[in-house]
């Protein structure tokens, strides 16, 4: 158990709909990452938050958005869903200090999203 | 831009064979971090090791060993006396210093199959 909790584990929804994926980081971790894993794209970095602020942005679509709340949990919102958005979405957290050290990230078990 | 290349898409070995998974990286950062993760068939991503750019010492952990060579920008992973339980997809990842380039970029992964 990595200590990172993602809900729900599975989600099936129709095209055009909107969903919210939730992530609770490990206790004490300030940094949260979101990744998308699909069969043909590998692990794609979407976005990262540190202590409530957006820190880095990857290949995140405009239809997707995320935020990190004061209690450090994070949500990834996916809207106007398309069939191609079907994937495994991972959240990860790390200590990632402000002193420059970048630490390893621990991953949740993922949310498998199926768009039908 | 940061990039990780895992040229070996799939490797198949017989139990007890040694196997090396290759990882080549590109970065302009002088401070960076390299990681290996394991994704077994169950789907979770398991952290294996982190290596800092300023520490080229190789590391051994049981049957696992890692060879970091800055001169060739490589961070290879060797499993000695492989076992069926080692069957998984292995990912190499790279990130910069937290204050500079924080997102963690993954290679495409190498699928290792260990046959009994």
Short mmCIF file of C-alpha atoms in Angstrom, two decimals:
data_model
loop_
_atom_site.label_atom_id
_atom_site.label_comp_id
_atom_site.label_asym_id
_atom_site.label_seq_id
_atom_site.Cartn_x
_atom_site.Cartn_y
_atom_site.Cartn_z
CA UNK A 1 0.00 0.00 0.00
CA UNK A 2 1.58 3.26 -1.20
CA UNK A 3 -0.52 5.44 1.07
CA UNK A 4 -2.02 7.31 -1.89
CA UNK A 5 -5.77 6.81 -2.22
CA UNK A 6 -7.67 7.26 -5.44
CA UNK A 7 -11.41 7.08 -5.88
CA UNK A 8 -13.27 5.68 -7.62
CA UNK A 9 -11.34 2.62 -8.79
CA UNK A 10 -13.53 2.15 -11.84
CA UNK A 11 -15.74 4.55 -13.72
CA UNK A 12 -17.90 3.96 -16.76
CA UNK A 13 -19.54 6.93 -18.37
CA UNK A 14 -20.93 8.09 -21.69
CA UNK A 15 -19.37 10.39 -24.24
CA UNK A 16 -19.98 14.04 -23.54
CA UNK A 17 -20.22 13.56 -19.81
CA UNK A 18 -18.08 15.04 -17.03
CA UNK A 19 -16.38 13.12 -14.24
CA UNK A 20 -14.25 13.94 -11.23
CA UNK A 21 -11.42 11.78 -10.02
CA UNK A 22 -10.22 12.19 -6.48
CA UNK A 23 -6.82 11.70 -4.91
CA UNK A 24 -5.67 11.78 -1.30
CA UNK A 25 -1.87 12.01 -1.05
CA UNK A 26 0.31 10.30 1.52
CA UNK A 27 0.36 11.98 4.87
CA UNK A 28 2.88 14.81 4.78
CA UNK A 29 3.28 14.92 1.00
CA UNK A 30 2.71 18.37 -0.44
CA UNK A 31 3.11 17.51 -4.11
CA UNK A 32 0.50 15.76 -6.22
CA UNK A 33 0.91 14.56 -9.80
CA UNK A 34 -1.66 13.30 -12.28
CA UNK A 35 -0.81 10.87 -15.07
CA UNK A 36 -2.81 9.25 -17.84
CA UNK A 37 -1.90 5.75 -18.98
CA UNK A 38 -3.42 4.47 -22.17
CA UNK A 39 -2.31 1.50 -24.22
CA UNK A 40 -0.85 3.49 -27.06
CA UNK A 41 0.48 6.51 -25.18
CA UNK A 42 2.24 5.08 -22.16
CA UNK A 43 2.40 7.16 -19.00
CA UNK A 44 1.65 10.75 -19.88
CA UNK A 45 2.24 13.49 -17.34
CA UNK A 46 -0.79 15.74 -17.04
CA UNK A 47 -0.25 18.22 -14.24
CA UNK A 48 1.40 18.72 -10.87
CA UNK A 49 0.42 20.73 -7.80
CA UNK A 50 2.53 21.71 -4.86
CA UNK A 51 0.87 22.91 -1.67
CA UNK A 52 -2.20 24.10 -3.52
CA UNK A 53 -0.50 25.76 -6.45
CA UNK A 54 -0.02 24.50 -9.98
CA UNK A 55 3.64 23.64 -10.39
CA UNK A 56 4.07 21.98 -13.76
CA UNK A 57 1.86 21.25 -16.70
CA UNK A 58 2.20 18.49 -19.24
CA UNK A 59 0.01 17.25 -22.03
CA UNK A 60 -3.26 18.11 -20.37
CA UNK A 61 -6.20 18.82 -22.63
CA UNK A 62 -8.23 22.00 -22.20
CA UNK A 63 -11.23 19.80 -21.40
CA UNK A 64 -9.34 18.59 -18.33
CA UNK A 65 -8.66 20.59 -15.21
CA UNK A 66 -7.34 19.91 -11.76
CA UNK A 67 -6.94 21.52 -8.40
CA UNK A 68 -5.41 20.86 -5.03
CA UNK A 69 -7.38 21.82 -1.97
CA UNK A 70 -6.17 23.23 1.36
CA UNK A 71 -6.28 19.75 2.90
CA UNK A 72 -3.93 18.72 0.03
CA UNK A 73 -6.30 16.31 -1.65
CA UNK A 74 -6.60 16.81 -5.38
CA UNK A 75 -9.29 16.39 -7.98
CA UNK A 76 -8.98 15.88 -11.70
CA UNK A 77 -12.01 17.00 -13.69
CA UNK A 78 -12.56 15.56 -17.14
CA UNK A 79 -15.33 17.06 -19.24
CA UNK A 80 -16.89 16.55 -22.68
CA UNK A 81 -15.53 13.06 -22.54
CA UNK A 82 -14.56 11.25 -25.71
CA UNK A 83 -13.93 7.59 -26.38
CA UNK A 84 -10.22 8.31 -26.56
CA UNK A 85 -10.20 9.51 -22.96
CA UNK A 86 -10.64 5.94 -21.80
CA UNK A 87 -7.51 5.20 -19.81
CA UNK A 88 -6.05 4.51 -16.41
CA UNK A 89 -5.56 7.75 -14.49
CA UNK A 90 -2.94 7.74 -11.80
CA UNK A 91 -2.35 10.13 -8.99
CA UNK A 92 1.02 10.25 -7.27
CA UNK A 93 2.37 12.21 -4.35
CA UNK A 94 5.82 13.13 -3.14
CA UNK A 95 7.51 15.14 -0.46
CA UNK A 96 9.23 17.32 -3.10
CA UNK A 97 10.75 19.94 -0.87
CA UNK A 98 11.34 23.55 -1.75
CA UNK A 99 15.04 23.16 -1.15
CA UNK A 100 15.57 21.71 -4.59
CA UNK A 101 15.52 18.02 -3.79
CA UNK A 102 13.09 16.10 -5.89
CA UNK A 103 11.97 12.90 -4.29
CA UNK A 104 10.32 9.81 -5.60
CA UNK A 105 6.60 9.81 -6.18
CA UNK A 106 4.31 7.17 -4.77
CA UNK A 107 1.39 6.16 -6.90
CA UNK A 108 -2.19 5.34 -6.11
CA UNK A 109 -3.86 2.30 -7.62
CA UNK A 110 -5.40 4.36 -10.37
CA UNK A 111 -8.89 5.05 -11.65
CA UNK A 112 -9.85 3.11 -14.72
CA UNK A 113 -12.09 5.30 -16.82
CA UNK A 114 -14.13 3.78 -19.60
CA UNK A 115 -16.01 6.10 -21.91
CA UNK A 116 -18.74 4.39 -23.92
CA UNK B 1 13.43 19.22 -22.96
CA UNK B 2 13.65 16.09 -20.92
CA UNK B 3 13.32 12.71 -22.53
CA UNK B 4 13.62 9.09 -21.49
CA UNK B 5 14.15 6.31 -23.99
CA UNK B 6 13.61 2.66 -23.23
CA UNK B 7 14.46 1.04 -26.51
CA UNK B 8 13.50 -2.47 -25.45
CA UNK B 9 9.75 -2.81 -25.80
CA UNK B 10 9.55 -6.43 -24.66
CA UNK B 11 12.01 -8.90 -23.23
CA UNK B 12 11.39 -12.55 -22.55
CA UNK B 13 13.74 -14.69 -20.48
CA UNK B 14 13.68 -18.02 -18.75
CA UNK B 15 13.71 -18.15 -14.98
CA UNK B 16 17.16 -17.77 -13.39
CA UNK B 17 18.56 -15.87 -16.35
CA UNK B 18 20.02 -12.41 -15.77
CA UNK B 19 18.37 -9.57 -17.65
CA UNK B 20 19.29 -5.92 -18.16
CA UNK B 21 16.76 -3.23 -18.94
CA UNK B 22 18.18 -0.20 -20.70
CA UNK B 23 17.34 3.42 -20.03
CA UNK B 24 18.82 6.41 -21.83
CA UNK B 25 17.89 9.93 -20.85
CA UNK B 26 18.27 13.47 -22.18
CA UNK B 27 18.26 16.59 -20.07
CA UNK B 28 19.90 20.02 -19.99
CA UNK B 29 19.63 20.22 -16.23
CA UNK B 30 22.77 19.81 -14.16
CA UNK B 31 20.72 18.54 -11.24
CA UNK B 32 18.28 15.81 -12.04
CA UNK B 33 16.83 12.61 -10.66
CA UNK B 34 16.35 9.21 -12.20
CA UNK B 35 13.85 6.59 -11.10
CA UNK B 36 12.76 3.07 -11.85
CA UNK B 37 9.23 1.85 -11.30
CA UNK B 38 7.67 -1.57 -11.66
CA UNK B 39 4.12 -2.14 -12.87
CA UNK B 40 3.06 -5.74 -12.26
CA UNK B 41 -0.01 -7.23 -13.97
CA UNK B 42 -2.16 -5.97 -11.11
CA UNK B 43 -1.56 -2.45 -12.44
CA UNK B 44 -0.10 -0.46 -9.57
CA UNK B 45 3.15 1.44 -10.01
CA UNK B 46 5.77 0.45 -7.48
CA UNK B 47 8.77 2.66 -6.78
CA UNK B 48 12.09 0.81 -6.97
CA UNK B 49 14.91 3.33 -6.82
CA UNK B 50 15.88 6.99 -7.09
CA UNK B 51 19.32 8.19 -8.19
CA UNK B 52 20.56 11.78 -7.99
CA UNK B 53 22.65 13.19 -10.81
CA UNK B 54 25.52 14.01 -8.47
CA UNK B 55 25.78 10.46 -7.17
CA UNK B 56 27.10 8.00 -9.74
CA UNK B 57 27.59 5.20 -7.30
CA UNK B 58 25.94 2.02 -8.49
CA UNK B 59 23.46 0.35 -6.23
CA UNK B 60 22.55 -3.21 -5.44
CA UNK B 61 19.45 -4.35 -3.64
CA UNK B 62 19.14 -8.10 -3.46
CA UNK B 63 18.78 -9.40 -7.00
CA UNK B 64 18.37 -5.88 -8.37
CA UNK B 65 21.22 -3.62 -9.39
CA UNK B 66 21.42 -0.31 -11.14
CA UNK B 67 24.24 1.12 -13.25
CA UNK B 68 24.21 4.90 -13.61
CA UNK B 69 26.66 6.38 -16.13
CA UNK B 70 26.50 10.10 -16.78
CA UNK B 71 29.03 9.81 -19.63
CA UNK B 72 26.55 7.80 -21.66
CA UNK B 73 23.37 9.26 -20.08
CA UNK B 74 22.24 5.82 -19.10
CA UNK B 75 20.64 4.31 -16.03
CA UNK B 76 20.35 0.59 -16.63
CA UNK B 77 18.62 -1.93 -14.41
CA UNK B 78 19.75 -5.53 -14.03
CA UNK B 79 17.81 -8.36 -12.46
CA UNK B 80 19.99 -11.28 -11.49
CA UNK B 81 18.57 -14.80 -11.41
CA UNK B 82 15.16 -13.64 -12.62
CA UNK B 83 12.00 -15.10 -11.20
CA UNK B 84 8.47 -15.41 -12.55
CA UNK B 85 7.35 -12.76 -10.06
CA UNK B 86 9.64 -10.28 -11.82
CA UNK B 87 7.29 -10.33 -14.80
CA UNK B 88 6.04 -6.77 -15.14
CA UNK B 89 6.42 -3.58 -17.11
CA UNK B 90 9.38 -1.56 -15.90
CA UNK B 91 9.51 2.18 -16.34
CA UNK B 92 12.47 4.51 -16.15
CA UNK B 93 11.68 8.13 -15.28
CA UNK B 94 13.48 11.47 -15.09
CA UNK B 95 12.79 14.71 -13.26
CA UNK B 96 14.66 17.93 -12.74
CA UNK B 97 15.31 19.78 -9.53
CA UNK B 98 12.13 20.83 -7.81
CA UNK B 99 12.77 24.54 -8.27
CA UNK B 100 13.52 24.17 -11.95
CA UNK B 101 11.79 21.45 -13.86
CA UNK B 102 9.70 19.41 -11.62
CA UNK B 103 7.57 17.08 -13.66
CA UNK B 104 8.54 13.43 -13.82
CA UNK B 105 8.77 12.09 -17.37
CA UNK B 106 8.51 8.38 -18.02
CA UNK B 107 9.94 6.21 -20.72
CA UNK B 108 7.64 3.99 -22.74
CA UNK B 109 8.39 1.02 -20.51
CA UNK B 110 9.85 -2.43 -21.06
CA UNK B 111 7.62 -5.44 -20.64
CA UNK B 112 9.58 -8.25 -19.03
CA UNK B 113 8.24 -11.78 -19.16
CA UNK B 114 9.99 -14.41 -17.11
CA UNK B 115 9.03 -17.92 -18.08
CA UNK B 116 9.31 -20.84 -15.70
#
